[in-house]
Amino acid sequence: VSAVGLLVTAVDLLVSAVGLLSSAVCCWLTIQWCCLPNAAWWRTRAEAQPLRFVDRELLPGLVFALRQHAAFMKTDPRRLALVPHATSGLNAVISSRLRSPGATAYMLSTGYGAVKKMLERSGASVVLSPLEPFGRGGDQLTADAIVEHVARTLPEVCDLAIFDHVSSNTGIKMPVERLLKLCRQRGVAVLIDGAHGPGQFPLELDRLRPDFYVGNCHKWLSCPRGVGFLYASEPSARDPPILPAITSHGAGHGFCSEFLWDGARDYNSALALPAVLRFWDRVVDREVGWQYMKTLRAEASALLREEWGVGLEPVCASELLGAMELVPLAEGVWDKLEQPTEGLALGQVASLIQDWLHHKHKIEVPIKCVDGRLFVRISAHLY
């Protein structure tokens, strides 16, 4: 562990010496040489003497990781729980808050597909509100349009509204501050699906203060896969407790304890989280890094749109874009495929193009079918 700390410090000094351009390389090196080996070190230590690890080291390590992550997200650790992934946190909130007969939930059609399935199984009445097509007729989707749409379609009686922080399917950064304000005025609890949020832009949970926020640490934060978090603001006495899907030793001992231990699984990603956060604190100037990612995405988008002749402006307003964006594909690009597409649904064509790019050109990028059009979803990280 001390060697990992020394390496992070060495990379920090190197970044100071060579500047931002080479810091992208240093970012990749730090993740490869520090964060991933740190997770592997924890796994090896656990298997070397499992009883010592589980009885004496695991829980203190998890509490330390939780406190470090709470400080990073600007919140009280008592409002935060570590979970294996965002899906786990989403299931916990939905199953806990929508268990009452007659419960109603609201979400936009741009929401994540798995969340829609969670709501279907919850037994709640679900209002799935379709956002109007964007990128048509030169009209850009704007924050005002999204807020006005939600204000018009949100049910008068609603137990839980679910919004993406960043839509996985469209790359749109939702105006969550304004949506939270709207829902508070109407007495509707809000769950933010932040799978793509942490690490892509600043996130201060106690300032944002949603009722619930879930996020992943393996995406933009670059932690090894297997750790996410669930944030819950102060509930009222009449609200049901948020409970995990698995009941274990922490049951009945408070929000954090309910989720801290759920059996003898691999916790190495959570234990490596402090090393990842130290990377973000020591190696990267966060504000500079976030702006660099956003600028890189904008430059890539402009280049592709010019090359493909698909318009000079993004399909949505810049206020809705972080480090991800949908760029329209040129018409007829599927003619380059080596198999016929006649009679196929556009979503099937999207899958064929994505596989063709991967197998033929070694390019891994999502091809999305949205509003009857094909897009490539680009993402720009530090590396």
Short mmCIF file of N, CA and C in Angstrom, two decimals, residues 58-152:
data_model
loop_
_atom_site.label_atom_id
_atom_site.label_comp_id
_atom_site.label_asym_id
_atom_site.label_seq_id
_atom_site.Cartn_x
_atom_site.Cartn_y
_atom_site.Cartn_z
N LEU A 58 -11.63 -6.44 7.07
CA LEU A 58 -12.58 -6.07 6.04
C LEU A 58 -13.47 -4.89 6.45
N LEU A 59 -14.14 -5.00 7.59
CA LEU A 59 -15.08 -3.95 7.98
C LEU A 59 -14.38 -2.61 8.22
N PRO A 60 -13.23 -2.57 8.92
CA PRO A 60 -12.54 -1.28 9.03
C PRO A 60 -12.15 -0.71 7.66
N GLY A 61 -11.74 -1.61 6.74
CA GLY A 61 -11.38 -1.14 5.40
C GLY A 61 -12.57 -0.57 4.65
N LEU A 62 -13.73 -1.21 4.79
CA LEU A 62 -14.93 -0.72 4.12
C LEU A 62 -15.40 0.61 4.71
N VAL A 63 -15.31 0.74 6.04
CA VAL A 63 -15.70 2.00 6.68
C VAL A 63 -14.77 3.13 6.24
N PHE A 64 -13.48 2.84 6.14
CA PHE A 64 -12.53 3.85 5.66
C PHE A 64 -12.86 4.26 4.23
N ALA A 65 -13.16 3.29 3.37
CA ALA A 65 -13.51 3.59 1.98
C ALA A 65 -14.79 4.43 1.91
N LEU A 66 -15.76 4.08 2.76
CA LEU A 66 -17.02 4.82 2.79
C LEU A 66 -16.79 6.27 3.19
N ARG A 67 -15.97 6.50 4.22
CA ARG A 67 -15.71 7.86 4.67
C ARG A 67 -14.94 8.67 3.62
N GLN A 68 -13.98 8.02 2.95
CA GLN A 68 -13.23 8.71 1.91
C GLN A 68 -14.14 9.10 0.75
N HIS A 69 -15.03 8.19 0.38
CA HIS A 69 -15.93 8.46 -0.73
C HIS A 69 -16.94 9.55 -0.36
N ALA A 70 -17.42 9.54 0.87
CA ALA A 70 -18.35 10.58 1.32
C ALA A 70 -17.68 11.95 1.25
N ALA A 71 -16.42 12.03 1.67
CA ALA A 71 -15.70 13.31 1.58
C ALA A 71 -15.55 13.75 0.13
N PHE A 72 -15.28 12.80 -0.75
CA PHE A 72 -15.11 13.11 -2.17
C PHE A 72 -16.41 13.63 -2.78
N MET A 73 -17.54 13.05 -2.33
CA MET A 73 -18.86 13.43 -2.86
C MET A 73 -19.52 14.54 -2.05
N LYS A 74 -18.77 15.10 -1.09
CA LYS A 74 -19.26 16.23 -0.30
C LYS A 74 -20.57 15.90 0.42
N THR A 75 -20.53 14.84 1.23
CA THR A 75 -21.72 14.47 1.99
C THR A 75 -21.31 13.82 3.30
N ASP A 76 -22.28 13.65 4.17
CA ASP A 76 -22.09 12.97 5.44
C ASP A 76 -22.05 11.47 5.19
N PRO A 77 -21.04 10.75 5.69
CA PRO A 77 -20.97 9.30 5.44
C PRO A 77 -22.18 8.53 5.94
N ARG A 78 -22.93 9.09 6.88
CA ARG A 78 -24.12 8.41 7.37
C ARG A 78 -25.25 8.40 6.34
N ARG A 79 -25.10 9.21 5.29
CA ARG A 79 -26.10 9.24 4.22
C ARG A 79 -25.69 8.38 3.02
N LEU A 80 -24.56 7.70 3.14
CA LEU A 80 -23.99 6.99 2.00
C LEU A 80 -23.84 5.51 2.31
N ALA A 81 -24.10 4.66 1.32
CA ALA A 81 -23.89 3.22 1.46
C ALA A 81 -23.15 2.73 0.23
N LEU A 82 -22.18 1.84 0.45
CA LEU A 82 -21.48 1.20 -0.67
C LEU A 82 -22.29 0.01 -1.15
N VAL A 83 -22.44 -0.11 -2.46
CA VAL A 83 -23.18 -1.21 -3.07
C VAL A 83 -22.32 -1.76 -4.21
N PRO A 84 -22.63 -2.97 -4.69
CA PRO A 84 -21.80 -3.54 -5.77
C PRO A 84 -21.87 -2.75 -7.08
N HIS A 85 -23.00 -2.09 -7.34
CA HIS A 85 -23.18 -1.34 -8.59
C HIS A 85 -24.45 -0.52 -8.47
N ALA A 86 -24.65 0.37 -9.42
CA ALA A 86 -25.82 1.24 -9.40
C ALA A 86 -27.12 0.43 -9.46
N THR A 87 -27.12 -0.66 -10.20
CA THR A 87 -28.32 -1.50 -10.32
C THR A 87 -28.80 -1.98 -8.96
N SER A 88 -27.86 -2.33 -8.09
CA SER A 88 -28.20 -2.79 -6.74
C SER A 88 -28.89 -1.67 -5.96
N GLY A 89 -28.35 -0.46 -6.03
CA GLY A 89 -28.95 0.67 -5.32
C GLY A 89 -30.31 1.04 -5.88
N LEU A 90 -30.47 1.00 -7.20
CA LEU A 90 -31.75 1.30 -7.82
C LEU A 90 -32.82 0.31 -7.37
N ASN A 91 -32.47 -0.97 -7.38
CA ASN A 91 -33.42 -1.99 -6.93
C ASN A 91 -33.83 -1.77 -5.49
N ALA A 92 -32.87 -1.40 -4.63
CA ALA A 92 -33.18 -1.19 -3.22
C ALA A 92 -34.20 -0.06 -3.02
N VAL A 93 -33.98 1.06 -3.71
CA VAL A 93 -34.88 2.20 -3.55
C VAL A 93 -36.26 1.89 -4.14
N ILE A 94 -36.29 1.34 -5.33
CA ILE A 94 -37.56 1.07 -5.99
C ILE A 94 -38.39 0.05 -5.22
N SER A 95 -37.76 -1.03 -4.76
CA SER A 95 -38.50 -2.06 -4.03
C SER A 95 -38.95 -1.57 -2.66
N SER A 96 -38.20 -0.64 -2.07
CA SER A 96 -38.56 -0.14 -0.74
C SER A 96 -39.63 0.95 -0.80
N ARG A 97 -39.52 1.86 -1.77
CA ARG A 97 -40.43 3.00 -1.83
C ARG A 97 -41.74 2.72 -2.57
N LEU A 98 -41.76 1.67 -3.37
CA LEU A 98 -42.97 1.40 -4.17
C LEU A 98 -43.67 0.11 -3.76
N ARG A 99 -43.47 -0.30 -2.52
CA ARG A 99 -44.07 -1.56 -2.08
C ARG A 99 -45.54 -1.40 -1.68
N SER A 100 -45.98 -0.19 -1.41
CA SER A 100 -47.36 0.02 -0.97
C SER A 100 -48.33 -0.18 -2.14
N PRO A 101 -49.49 -0.76 -1.90
CA PRO A 101 -50.51 -0.91 -2.95
C PRO A 101 -50.91 0.46 -3.51
N GLY A 102 -51.00 0.54 -4.83
CA GLY A 102 -51.41 1.78 -5.46
C GLY A 102 -50.29 2.79 -5.65
N ALA A 103 -49.03 2.41 -5.38
CA ALA A 103 -47.91 3.33 -5.55
C ALA A 103 -47.76 3.70 -7.03
N THR A 104 -47.29 4.94 -7.26
CA THR A 104 -47.12 5.45 -8.63
C THR A 104 -45.69 5.94 -8.82
N ALA A 105 -45.11 5.58 -9.96
CA ALA A 105 -43.76 6.03 -10.31
C ALA A 105 -43.79 6.74 -11.65
N TYR A 106 -42.83 7.65 -11.83
CA TYR A 106 -42.73 8.43 -13.06
C TYR A 106 -41.30 8.39 -13.57
N MET A 107 -41.13 8.19 -14.88
CA MET A 107 -39.81 8.33 -15.49
C MET A 107 -39.97 8.69 -16.96
N LEU A 108 -38.89 9.21 -17.54
CA LEU A 108 -38.89 9.60 -18.94
C LEU A 108 -38.52 8.41 -19.82
N SER A 109 -38.93 8.47 -21.07
CA SER A 109 -38.65 7.37 -21.99
C SER A 109 -37.16 7.20 -22.26
N THR A 110 -36.37 8.24 -21.99
CA THR A 110 -34.92 8.16 -22.20
C THR A 110 -34.21 7.43 -21.08
N GLY A 111 -34.95 7.00 -20.05
CA GLY A 111 -34.35 6.30 -18.91
C GLY A 111 -33.79 4.95 -19.28
N TYR A 112 -33.00 4.40 -18.40
CA TYR A 112 -32.29 3.14 -18.64
C TYR A 112 -33.27 1.98 -18.70
N GLY A 113 -33.05 1.07 -19.66
CA GLY A 113 -33.97 -0.03 -19.88
C GLY A 113 -34.15 -0.93 -18.67
N ALA A 114 -33.08 -1.19 -17.93
CA ALA A 114 -33.19 -2.06 -16.75
C ALA A 114 -34.07 -1.44 -15.68
N VAL A 115 -34.06 -0.10 -15.57
CA VAL A 115 -34.90 0.57 -14.58
C VAL A 115 -36.37 0.41 -14.94
N LYS A 116 -36.68 0.46 -16.22
CA LYS A 116 -38.05 0.23 -16.66
C LYS A 116 -38.52 -1.17 -16.25
N LYS A 117 -37.64 -2.15 -16.36
CA LYS A 117 -38.00 -3.51 -15.95
C LYS A 117 -38.17 -3.62 -14.44
N MET A 118 -37.34 -2.89 -13.69
CA MET A 118 -37.51 -2.87 -12.23
C MET A 118 -38.89 -2.35 -11.86
N LEU A 119 -39.30 -1.27 -12.53
CA LEU A 119 -40.61 -0.68 -12.25
C LEU A 119 -41.74 -1.63 -12.64
N GLU A 120 -41.58 -2.34 -13.74
CA GLU A 120 -42.60 -3.32 -14.15
C GLU A 120 -42.79 -4.38 -13.08
N ARG A 121 -41.71 -4.85 -12.50
CA ARG A 121 -41.78 -5.91 -11.48
C ARG A 121 -42.21 -5.38 -10.12
N SER A 122 -42.11 -4.08 -9.92
CA SER A 122 -42.46 -3.52 -8.61
C SER A 122 -43.94 -3.60 -8.32
N GLY A 123 -44.75 -3.70 -9.36
CA GLY A 123 -46.20 -3.70 -9.18
C GLY A 123 -46.80 -2.32 -9.11
N ALA A 124 -45.97 -1.29 -9.17
CA ALA A 124 -46.47 0.08 -9.10
C ALA A 124 -47.09 0.49 -10.43
N SER A 125 -47.92 1.50 -10.38
CA SER A 125 -48.45 2.12 -11.60
C SER A 125 -47.35 3.03 -12.14
N VAL A 126 -46.95 2.82 -13.39
CA VAL A 126 -45.80 3.52 -13.96
C VAL A 126 -46.25 4.47 -15.06
N VAL A 127 -45.85 5.73 -14.95
CA VAL A 127 -46.07 6.71 -16.00
C VAL A 127 -44.74 6.89 -16.73
N LEU A 128 -44.66 6.32 -17.94
CA LEU A 128 -43.45 6.42 -18.76
C LEU A 128 -43.69 7.51 -19.80
N SER A 129 -43.10 8.66 -19.58
CA SER A 129 -43.40 9.84 -20.40
C SER A 129 -42.40 9.99 -21.54
N PRO A 130 -42.88 9.95 -22.79
CA PRO A 130 -41.96 10.06 -23.94
C PRO A 130 -41.51 11.50 -24.17
N LEU A 131 -40.20 11.71 -24.17
CA LEU A 131 -39.68 13.02 -24.58
C LEU A 131 -39.90 13.19 -26.07
N GLU A 132 -40.23 14.39 -26.50
CA GLU A 132 -40.43 14.64 -27.92
C GLU A 132 -39.12 14.42 -28.67
N PRO A 133 -39.21 13.92 -29.92
CA PRO A 133 -37.99 13.67 -30.69
C PRO A 133 -37.10 14.90 -30.76
N PHE A 134 -35.78 14.66 -30.66
CA PHE A 134 -34.87 15.79 -30.74
C PHE A 134 -34.02 15.67 -32.01
N GLY A 135 -33.42 16.79 -32.36
CA GLY A 135 -32.57 16.81 -33.54
C GLY A 135 -33.35 16.83 -34.84
N ARG A 136 -34.64 17.16 -34.79
CA ARG A 136 -35.46 17.23 -36.00
C ARG A 136 -35.72 18.68 -36.38
N GLY A 137 -35.70 18.99 -37.65
CA GLY A 137 -36.08 20.31 -38.12
C GLY A 137 -35.21 21.44 -37.60
N GLY A 138 -33.99 21.12 -37.18
CA GLY A 138 -33.09 22.15 -36.69
C GLY A 138 -33.32 22.56 -35.25
N ASP A 139 -34.34 21.99 -34.60
CA ASP A 139 -34.62 22.35 -33.21
C ASP A 139 -33.77 21.49 -32.27
N GLN A 140 -33.06 22.12 -31.37
CA GLN A 140 -32.28 21.42 -30.39
C GLN A 140 -33.10 21.15 -29.13
N LEU A 141 -32.85 20.04 -28.49
CA LEU A 141 -33.43 19.78 -27.19
C LEU A 141 -32.74 20.68 -26.17
N THR A 142 -33.49 21.33 -25.28
CA THR A 142 -32.93 22.25 -24.30
C THR A 142 -33.37 21.85 -22.90
N ALA A 143 -32.70 22.42 -21.90
CA ALA A 143 -33.09 22.19 -20.52
C ALA A 143 -34.50 22.70 -20.26
N ASP A 144 -34.83 23.86 -20.81
CA ASP A 144 -36.17 24.41 -20.64
C ASP A 144 -37.23 23.45 -21.16
N ALA A 145 -36.96 22.84 -22.32
CA ALA A 145 -37.93 21.92 -22.91
C ALA A 145 -38.14 20.69 -22.03
N ILE A 146 -37.06 20.19 -21.44
CA ILE A 146 -37.17 19.01 -20.58
C ILE A 146 -37.97 19.34 -19.32
N VAL A 147 -37.64 20.46 -18.69
CA VAL A 147 -38.35 20.85 -17.46
C VAL A 147 -39.83 21.11 -17.75
N GLU A 148 -40.11 21.78 -18.85
CA GLU A 148 -41.51 22.04 -19.20
C GLU A 148 -42.26 20.73 -19.48
N HIS A 149 -41.58 19.79 -20.12
CA HIS A 149 -42.20 18.50 -20.40
C HIS A 149 -42.55 17.77 -19.10
N VAL A 150 -41.61 17.74 -18.16
CA VAL A 150 -41.86 17.07 -16.88
C VAL A 150 -42.96 17.78 -16.11
N ALA A 151 -42.94 19.10 -16.10
CA ALA A 151 -43.98 19.86 -15.38
C ALA A 151 -45.37 19.55 -15.94
N ARG A 152 -45.44 19.29 -17.23
CA ARG A 152 -46.72 19.03 -17.89
C ARG A 152 -47.20 17.58 -17.69
#
